[in-house]
Short mmCIF file of C-alpha atoms in Angstrom, two decimals:
data_model
loop_
_atom_site.label_atom_id
_atom_site.label_comp_id
_atom_site.label_asym_id
_atom_site.label_seq_id
_atom_site.Cartn_x
_atom_site.Cartn_y
_atom_site.Cartn_z
CA MET E 1 -98.46 -16.99 278.70
CA PHE E 2 -95.70 -17.99 281.13
CA TYR E 3 -93.14 -16.21 278.93
CA ALA E 4 -94.81 -12.85 279.59
CA SER E 5 -95.19 -13.73 283.28
CA ALA E 6 -91.41 -14.21 283.41
CA GLY E 7 -90.88 -10.77 281.86
CA PHE E 8 -90.18 -11.71 278.24
CA PRO E 9 -91.50 -9.39 275.47
CA ILE E 10 -93.53 -11.49 273.04
CA VAL E 11 -94.96 -11.21 269.52
CA ALA E 12 -97.59 -13.50 268.02
CA ASN E 13 -96.78 -15.27 264.75
CA GLN E 14 -99.12 -16.98 262.32
CA PRO E 15 -99.61 -20.69 263.13
CA GLY E 16 -96.71 -22.75 261.80
CA LEU E 17 -94.86 -19.71 260.43
CA LYS E 18 -92.28 -17.12 261.44
CA ARG E 19 -94.56 -14.34 260.23
CA VAL E 20 -95.93 -11.75 262.64
CA ALA E 21 -99.71 -12.03 263.03
CA TRP E 22 -101.25 -8.92 261.50
CA GLN E 23 -104.49 -9.71 263.34
CA ILE E 24 -102.69 -8.79 266.59
CA HIS E 25 -99.93 -6.38 265.62
CA GLY E 26 -101.37 -4.78 262.48
CA THR E 27 -99.34 -4.13 259.34
CA ASP E 28 -98.04 -0.59 259.81
CA TRP E 29 -95.45 -1.08 262.55
CA HIS E 30 -91.69 -0.65 262.25
CA ASP E 31 -90.34 -1.09 265.78
CA TRP E 32 -90.15 -4.53 267.39
CA ASN E 33 -89.84 -2.99 270.85
CA LEU E 34 -93.05 -0.98 270.47
CA THR E 35 -95.15 -3.79 268.99
CA ALA E 36 -94.08 -6.39 271.59
CA LEU E 37 -96.62 -7.70 274.08
CA THR E 38 -95.14 -7.12 277.53
CA THR E 39 -97.85 -8.13 280.02
CA PRO E 40 -99.64 -11.42 280.68
CA GLU E 41 -102.94 -9.64 280.01
CA GLN E 42 -101.84 -8.56 276.52
CA VAL E 43 -100.62 -12.07 275.70
CA ALA E 44 -103.80 -13.71 277.02
CA LYS E 45 -105.94 -11.37 274.92
CA ALA E 46 -103.89 -12.10 271.79
CA TRP E 47 -103.92 -15.88 272.19
CA SER E 48 -107.62 -15.90 272.97
CA GLN E 49 -108.14 -14.94 269.31
CA ASN E 50 -106.14 -17.94 268.11
CA PRO E 51 -104.50 -20.40 270.52
CA ALA E 52 -102.39 -21.73 267.62
CA TYR E 53 -100.30 -18.55 267.30
CA CYS E 54 -96.55 -19.22 267.55
CA PRO E 55 -94.79 -17.14 270.23
CA GLY E 56 -91.70 -15.15 269.33
CA LEU E 57 -89.26 -13.47 271.71
CA VAL E 58 -88.12 -9.94 270.83
CA THR E 59 -84.35 -9.98 271.31
CA GLY E 60 -81.95 -7.15 272.09
CA SER E 61 -82.07 -4.37 274.66
CA ILE E 62 -85.80 -4.71 275.46
CA SER E 63 -85.35 -8.29 276.70
CA ARG E 64 -81.57 -8.23 277.34
CA VAL E 65 -81.39 -11.42 275.29
CA LEU E 66 -78.83 -12.33 272.64
CA VAL E 67 -79.33 -15.57 270.73
CA ILE E 68 -76.62 -17.63 269.03
CA ASP E 69 -78.39 -19.27 266.10
CA GLY E 70 -76.81 -22.51 264.92
CA ASP E 71 -77.97 -23.24 261.37
CA VAL E 72 -77.31 -26.65 259.80
CA LYS E 73 -79.38 -26.29 256.64
CA GLY E 74 -76.34 -25.47 254.47
CA GLY E 75 -74.44 -28.52 255.70
CA GLN E 76 -72.45 -26.55 258.29
CA ASN E 77 -71.51 -27.75 261.78
CA PRO E 78 -72.24 -24.71 263.97
CA ALA E 79 -71.62 -26.52 267.27
CA LYS E 80 -68.05 -27.35 266.15
CA GLU E 81 -67.53 -23.80 264.85
CA LEU E 82 -68.47 -22.42 268.27
CA ALA E 83 -66.21 -24.89 270.06
CA ASP E 84 -63.30 -24.04 267.74
CA TRP E 85 -63.87 -20.32 268.27
CA SER E 86 -63.89 -20.71 272.06
CA GLU E 87 -60.68 -22.76 271.95
CA ALA E 88 -58.94 -20.24 269.67
CA THR E 89 -59.96 -17.17 271.70
CA GLY E 90 -60.00 -18.64 275.19
CA ILE E 91 -63.48 -17.20 275.70
CA GLU E 92 -65.93 -19.65 277.22
CA ILE E 93 -69.59 -19.26 276.25
CA PRO E 94 -71.77 -20.01 279.30
CA GLU E 95 -74.31 -22.83 279.22
CA GLY E 96 -77.58 -20.94 279.31
CA PRO E 97 -80.99 -21.98 277.99
CA ILE E 98 -80.84 -23.89 274.73
CA ALA E 99 -83.57 -24.89 272.31
CA ARG E 100 -83.48 -27.03 269.21
CA THR E 101 -85.00 -25.57 266.07
CA ALA E 102 -86.97 -27.43 263.39
CA THR E 103 -84.00 -27.78 261.03
CA TYR E 104 -82.11 -31.08 260.71
CA ARG E 105 -79.43 -32.19 258.28
CA ASP E 106 -76.58 -34.71 258.13
CA GLY E 107 -77.20 -35.95 261.68
CA ARG E 108 -77.23 -32.46 263.22
CA ARG E 109 -80.01 -30.24 264.53
CA GLY E 110 -80.20 -26.48 264.42
CA PHE E 111 -80.22 -24.73 267.79
CA HIS E 112 -80.70 -21.46 269.67
CA ARG E 113 -78.39 -20.66 272.58
CA TYR E 114 -79.70 -17.87 274.81
CA LEU E 115 -77.38 -15.41 276.57
CA TYR E 116 -78.14 -12.51 278.93
CA LEU E 117 -76.80 -9.08 278.00
CA PRO E 118 -74.85 -7.50 280.89
CA ASP E 119 -75.51 -4.06 282.35
CA ALA E 120 -74.46 -1.24 280.01
CA ALA E 121 -73.97 -3.69 277.12
CA PRO E 122 -73.53 -1.99 273.73
CA VAL E 123 -76.25 -2.33 271.13
CA ILE E 124 -75.57 -5.56 269.26
CA ASP E 125 -77.06 -5.69 265.78
CA THR E 126 -78.16 -8.95 264.23
CA VAL E 127 -75.29 -10.53 262.27
CA THR E 128 -75.72 -13.16 259.57
CA GLY E 129 -72.64 -15.36 259.21
CA TRP E 130 -70.64 -14.38 262.31
CA LEU E 131 -69.14 -17.85 261.98
CA PRO E 132 -69.92 -20.45 259.29
CA GLY E 133 -73.43 -21.62 260.11
CA VAL E 134 -73.66 -19.29 263.12
CA ASP E 135 -75.76 -16.12 263.20
CA ILE E 136 -76.19 -13.63 266.03
CA ILE E 137 -79.79 -12.56 266.65
CA CYS E 138 -80.12 -9.47 268.79
CA GLU E 139 -81.39 -5.88 268.48
CA GLN E 140 -84.85 -5.45 266.88
CA ARG E 141 -85.35 -9.08 265.86
CA GLN E 142 -87.28 -12.13 267.08
CA VAL E 143 -86.72 -15.84 267.58
CA LEU E 144 -89.51 -18.39 267.70
CA LEU E 145 -90.06 -19.99 271.10
CA ALA E 146 -91.29 -23.46 272.06
CA PRO E 147 -93.79 -24.82 271.22
CA SER E 148 -93.70 -22.96 267.88
CA TRP E 149 -93.48 -25.19 264.84
CA ASN E 150 -92.42 -25.03 261.19
CA ASP E 151 -95.42 -26.01 259.10
CA LYS E 152 -93.21 -26.42 256.00
CA ARG E 153 -90.83 -28.87 257.70
CA LYS E 154 -91.12 -32.15 255.79
CA LEU E 155 -91.00 -35.17 258.10
CA ASN E 156 -88.77 -38.14 257.38
CA GLU E 157 -90.83 -41.12 258.51
CA ALA E 158 -88.03 -43.55 257.65
CA ARG E 159 -85.89 -41.77 260.24
CA GLY E 160 -88.67 -42.03 262.77
CA GLU E 161 -89.58 -38.34 262.78
CA GLY E 162 -92.92 -37.20 264.12
CA LEU E 163 -94.78 -33.95 264.61
CA ALA E 164 -92.45 -33.01 267.49
CA ASP E 165 -89.61 -32.72 264.96
CA GLN E 166 -91.42 -29.76 263.41
CA GLN E 167 -91.27 -27.93 266.72
CA TYR E 168 -88.86 -25.67 268.56
CA MET E 169 -88.24 -27.33 271.94
CA TRP E 170 -86.23 -26.48 275.06
CA GLN E 171 -83.44 -28.93 275.86
CA LEU E 172 -82.13 -30.36 279.11
CA PRO E 173 -78.36 -30.33 279.76
CA GLY E 174 -76.63 -33.03 277.75
CA PHE E 175 -78.22 -32.17 274.39
CA ARG E 176 -75.54 -32.88 271.76
CA TYR E 177 -77.13 -31.20 268.75
CA GLY E 178 -77.92 -34.56 267.10
CA PHE E 179 -81.07 -36.47 266.27
CA GLU E 180 -81.55 -37.60 269.88
CA THR E 181 -83.14 -34.79 271.89
CA ARG E 182 -83.80 -34.00 275.54
CA ASP E 183 -87.05 -32.06 275.22
CA TYR E 184 -88.65 -30.49 278.27
CA TYR E 185 -90.85 -27.57 279.31
CA PRO E 186 -89.26 -25.27 281.90
CA THR E 187 -91.26 -22.95 284.10
CA GLY E 188 -90.98 -19.24 283.42
CA GLU E 189 -89.04 -18.78 286.64
CA ASP E 190 -86.57 -21.57 285.77
CA LEU E 191 -86.05 -20.11 282.30
CA ARG E 192 -85.47 -16.63 283.68
CA GLU E 193 -83.02 -17.89 286.32
CA SER E 194 -81.06 -19.98 283.81
CA LEU E 195 -80.89 -17.03 281.41
CA GLU E 196 -79.65 -14.48 283.93
CA GLU E 197 -76.88 -16.86 284.99
CA ALA E 198 -75.65 -17.07 281.38
CA VAL E 199 -74.22 -13.57 280.98
CA ALA E 200 -72.69 -12.92 277.56
CA PRO E 201 -68.90 -12.53 278.00
CA ALA E 202 -67.47 -9.12 277.17
CA GLY E 203 -64.98 -10.78 274.80
CA LEU E 204 -67.82 -12.35 272.82
CA LEU E 205 -69.63 -9.01 272.42
CA GLU E 206 -66.38 -7.28 271.41
CA ASP E 207 -65.72 -9.95 268.78
CA ILE E 208 -69.23 -9.61 267.33
CA LEU E 209 -68.89 -5.82 267.15
CA LYS E 210 -65.41 -5.99 265.65
CA HIS E 211 -65.82 -8.71 263.07
CA GLY E 212 -69.55 -8.87 262.34
CA ALA E 213 -69.91 -11.12 259.33
CA SER E 214 -66.55 -10.12 257.85
CA ARG E 215 -65.05 -13.58 258.29
CA THR E 216 -67.62 -15.31 256.10
CA GLU E 217 -68.27 -12.37 253.76
CA LYS E 218 -64.70 -11.64 252.69
CA GLU E 219 -64.29 -14.66 250.43
CA ARG E 220 -67.84 -14.40 249.07
CA LEU E 221 -67.43 -10.75 248.08
CA ALA E 222 -64.07 -11.37 246.41
CA ALA E 223 -65.58 -14.14 244.29
CA LEU E 224 -68.66 -12.07 243.57
CA LYS E 225 -66.71 -9.15 242.08
CA GLU E 226 -65.02 -11.39 239.54
CA GLY E 227 -66.87 -11.76 236.26
CA LEU E 228 -69.54 -9.11 236.85
CA PRO E 229 -71.17 -7.58 233.74
CA THR E 230 -69.69 -4.29 232.52
CA GLY E 231 -71.00 -1.40 234.61
CA SER E 232 -72.22 -3.59 237.46
CA THR E 233 -70.93 -3.07 240.98
CA VAL E 234 -71.19 -4.62 244.43
CA ASP E 235 -72.43 -2.27 247.17
CA ILE E 236 -71.21 -2.20 250.78
CA LYS E 237 -73.95 -4.68 251.76
CA GLY E 238 -72.80 -7.21 249.17
CA LEU E 239 -75.63 -6.72 246.65
CA VAL E 240 -75.01 -6.66 242.88
CA LEU E 241 -76.21 -3.40 241.31
CA ASP E 242 -76.63 -2.34 237.69
CA GLU E 243 -75.07 0.73 236.06
CA ASN E 244 -77.86 2.92 237.51
CA GLY E 245 -77.25 1.79 241.07
CA HIS E 246 -80.39 -0.38 241.24
CA ILE E 247 -80.58 -4.09 242.00
CA ASN E 248 -79.30 -6.03 238.97
CA ILE E 249 -82.36 -8.12 238.17
CA GLU E 250 -80.87 -9.89 235.16
CA TRP E 251 -77.79 -10.98 237.13
CA TYR E 252 -79.86 -12.42 239.97
CA GLU E 253 -82.22 -14.16 237.53
CA GLN E 254 -79.20 -16.06 236.25
CA ASN E 255 -77.26 -16.60 239.47
CA GLY E 256 -79.67 -16.49 242.42
CA ALA E 257 -78.41 -15.41 245.87
CA PRO E 258 -77.13 -17.04 249.08
CA ASP E 259 -79.44 -17.66 252.03
CA GLN E 260 -78.84 -14.41 253.89
CA PHE E 261 -79.65 -12.28 250.81
CA GLN E 262 -82.52 -14.19 249.20
CA ASN E 263 -85.36 -12.31 250.89
CA LYS E 264 -83.65 -8.90 250.63
CA VAL E 265 -82.94 -9.33 246.92
CA LEU E 266 -86.52 -10.51 246.30
CA LEU E 267 -87.98 -7.38 247.95
CA LYS E 268 -85.61 -5.06 246.07
CA MET E 269 -86.40 -6.76 242.76
CA ALA E 270 -90.14 -6.41 243.39
CA THR E 271 -89.70 -2.74 244.32
CA LYS E 272 -87.75 -2.02 241.12
CA LEU E 273 -90.13 -3.97 238.87
CA LEU E 274 -93.34 -2.53 240.32
CA GLY E 275 -92.15 0.97 241.17
CA TYR E 276 -89.23 2.12 239.01
CA MET E 277 -90.12 0.02 235.93
CA GLY E 278 -93.92 0.06 236.37
CA GLN E 279 -94.32 -3.61 235.48
CA PRO E 280 -97.64 -5.46 236.05
CA ASP E 281 -98.00 -7.73 239.08
CA GLU E 282 -97.85 -10.85 236.93
CA VAL E 283 -94.52 -9.86 235.38
CA ALA E 284 -93.01 -8.98 238.76
CA ILE E 285 -94.15 -12.28 240.27
CA GLU E 286 -92.85 -14.31 237.33
CA ARG E 287 -89.42 -12.67 237.31
CA CYS E 288 -89.07 -12.90 241.07
CA TRP E 289 -90.04 -16.57 240.91
CA THR E 290 -87.44 -17.12 238.15
CA TYR E 291 -84.82 -15.62 240.48
CA ILE E 292 -85.89 -17.71 243.49
CA GLN E 293 -85.65 -20.90 241.45
CA LYS E 294 -81.98 -20.06 240.78
CA CYS E 295 -81.27 -19.76 244.53
CA GLU E 296 -79.70 -22.77 246.19
CA ASN E 297 -82.21 -24.44 248.48
CA THR E 298 -79.94 -25.19 251.44
CA ASP E 299 -82.87 -25.98 253.72
CA PRO E 300 -84.80 -28.94 252.29
CA THR E 301 -87.24 -28.68 255.21
CA TRP E 302 -88.29 -25.12 254.32
CA PRO E 303 -88.29 -24.52 250.53
CA TRP E 304 -89.48 -21.35 248.84
CA THR E 305 -92.87 -21.66 247.12
CA ARG E 306 -94.49 -19.58 244.40
CA GLU E 307 -97.13 -18.61 246.98
CA ASP E 308 -94.36 -17.12 249.15
CA VAL E 309 -93.16 -15.03 246.21
CA GLU E 310 -96.67 -13.84 245.34
CA TYR E 311 -97.29 -12.83 248.97
CA LYS E 312 -94.09 -10.79 249.16
CA VAL E 313 -94.60 -9.09 245.78
CA LYS E 314 -98.13 -8.07 246.75
CA LYS E 315 -96.82 -6.77 250.07
CA VAL E 316 -94.27 -4.63 248.22
CA LYS E 317 -97.00 -3.32 245.91
CA LYS E 318 -99.06 -2.28 248.93
CA TYR E 319 -96.06 -0.50 250.44
CA ILE E 320 -95.35 1.36 247.16
CA ALA E 321 -98.99 2.49 246.95
CA GLN E 322 -98.90 3.73 250.55
CA ASP E 323 -95.60 5.53 249.96
CA ARG E 324 -96.89 7.22 246.80
CA ALA E 325 -100.10 8.28 248.56
CA LYS E 326 -98.06 9.74 251.40
CA LYS E 327 -95.79 11.68 249.04
CA GLN E 328 -98.79 12.91 247.05
CA ALA E 329 -100.46 14.11 250.22
CA GLU E 330 -97.27 15.92 251.27
CA LYS E 331 -96.98 17.52 247.82
CA GLN E 332 -100.62 18.59 247.91
CA ALA E 333 -100.14 20.06 251.39
CA GLU E 334 -97.15 22.08 250.13
CA MET E 335 -99.18 23.36 247.17
CA ASP E 336 -102.09 24.29 249.42
CA GLU E 337 -99.72 26.14 251.73
CA ALA E 338 -98.18 28.03 248.78
CA VAL E 339 -101.62 28.97 247.43
CA GLU E 340 -102.70 30.20 250.85
CA ALA E 341 -99.51 32.25 251.18
CA LEU E 342 -100.07 33.78 247.73
CA ASN E 343 -103.69 34.62 248.54
CA ASN E 344 -102.67 36.29 251.78
CA PHE E 345 -100.02 38.26 249.91
CA LEU E 346 -102.54 39.45 247.30
CA LYS E 347 -105.02 40.38 250.01
CA GLY E 348 -102.30 42.49 251.60
CA ILE E 349 -101.65 44.34 248.33
CA ARG E 350 -105.35 45.01 247.73
CA SER E 351 -105.82 46.37 251.21
#
C-alpha cells in the first residue's frame, strides 16, 4: 500500500503472474490510466480480497515514470549495451531506483531502471528492442513491482537459488547486475525522492523518439523479407502476411516468431482461425500451439505452456463474440430506425 501512499498508480496482478486481476479491474477495460488504483483506500480494498496480488506500476504520463528494461533471457548483456550507448552519445543516464527482475542467464540478472519524466515531456511509447536486450516501457504499460514474483521461474538449487530469486526486488547502490544482489525495501518517501532526482535526460528521450526499435529491427526485417512464399509480404510492424493481407498462419507454424512478436502473432492467428476461417476451438488451439512450439524459448525461466495458449485463444473467442454482438446490435438499431422512418413517412402520406 506504500506505493499508492507515495503517489504511484497501481494495478493488481494475479499471484505470481503479470496478468491483470479481473476480480479487481474487470475484463472490459482498455485504458491503463483509467483502470489504475490511485489512492491508498482503493489499493487496501483490492488487496483485502487477496493479499497475494502482485502490484504493477502504470508507467507513462500518469506516473511520470519511464522504465529501462534490461532483458537477459536471450543471452544479451543489456547493462553493457547501456554503458556503450552512454559512452557513444555522451549522455549520462542518472542512477535512479533500480530493481532486479526474476530473469537470470549466463551470470547476469534482468533489471528495471526507473527514470522520472521531466515537465512537458513528450509522450514516449513503449519500445521493444531500443538496444539489444533493452526495452523502453512507458505510456500505457505496466511493470511489476517488488515483491511481485514469477511463479513460472524455475529455481536452480545447484546455484543456490531460493524463493527470493523468483521475486522482483529493489536494489541498493552497488548492484552489478550479477547473481549477487543487494535487496532492500525502501519506504515510499525514499522511493519517490530517489525517482524525482533521476530525471530522464532530454537526449535520451530524443533518441528513443527518433530511433525507436529501428536499430534492432533493420537487420531482422531485411532477413525476414528474403525467402518469403510467393504473394506474402511484411507489414510496417514486421509481421508476415498472406496474399489476402491476413497473418500468414502457415509461415508462422513453420518458423515461429521472435520474443517481441510471439504474443501478438498468437492473438492474430487465433482471431483469423476463429473469426475469418470459422475454425473450432480445438483446431485453433492446436494450430496456435504448433506455432508456439516453433518459437525460440529464450527465457528458460518462463516457458510457454499449452495452458497459456488455451487461455489466450478462449480470450480471443470471447472478444470476437462480444464484437459480433455489438455489430449485430448496431445493425439492428439501424434497421429499427429505418423502419420507424418508413412508418412515419407512410403515416404522413395517409394523413
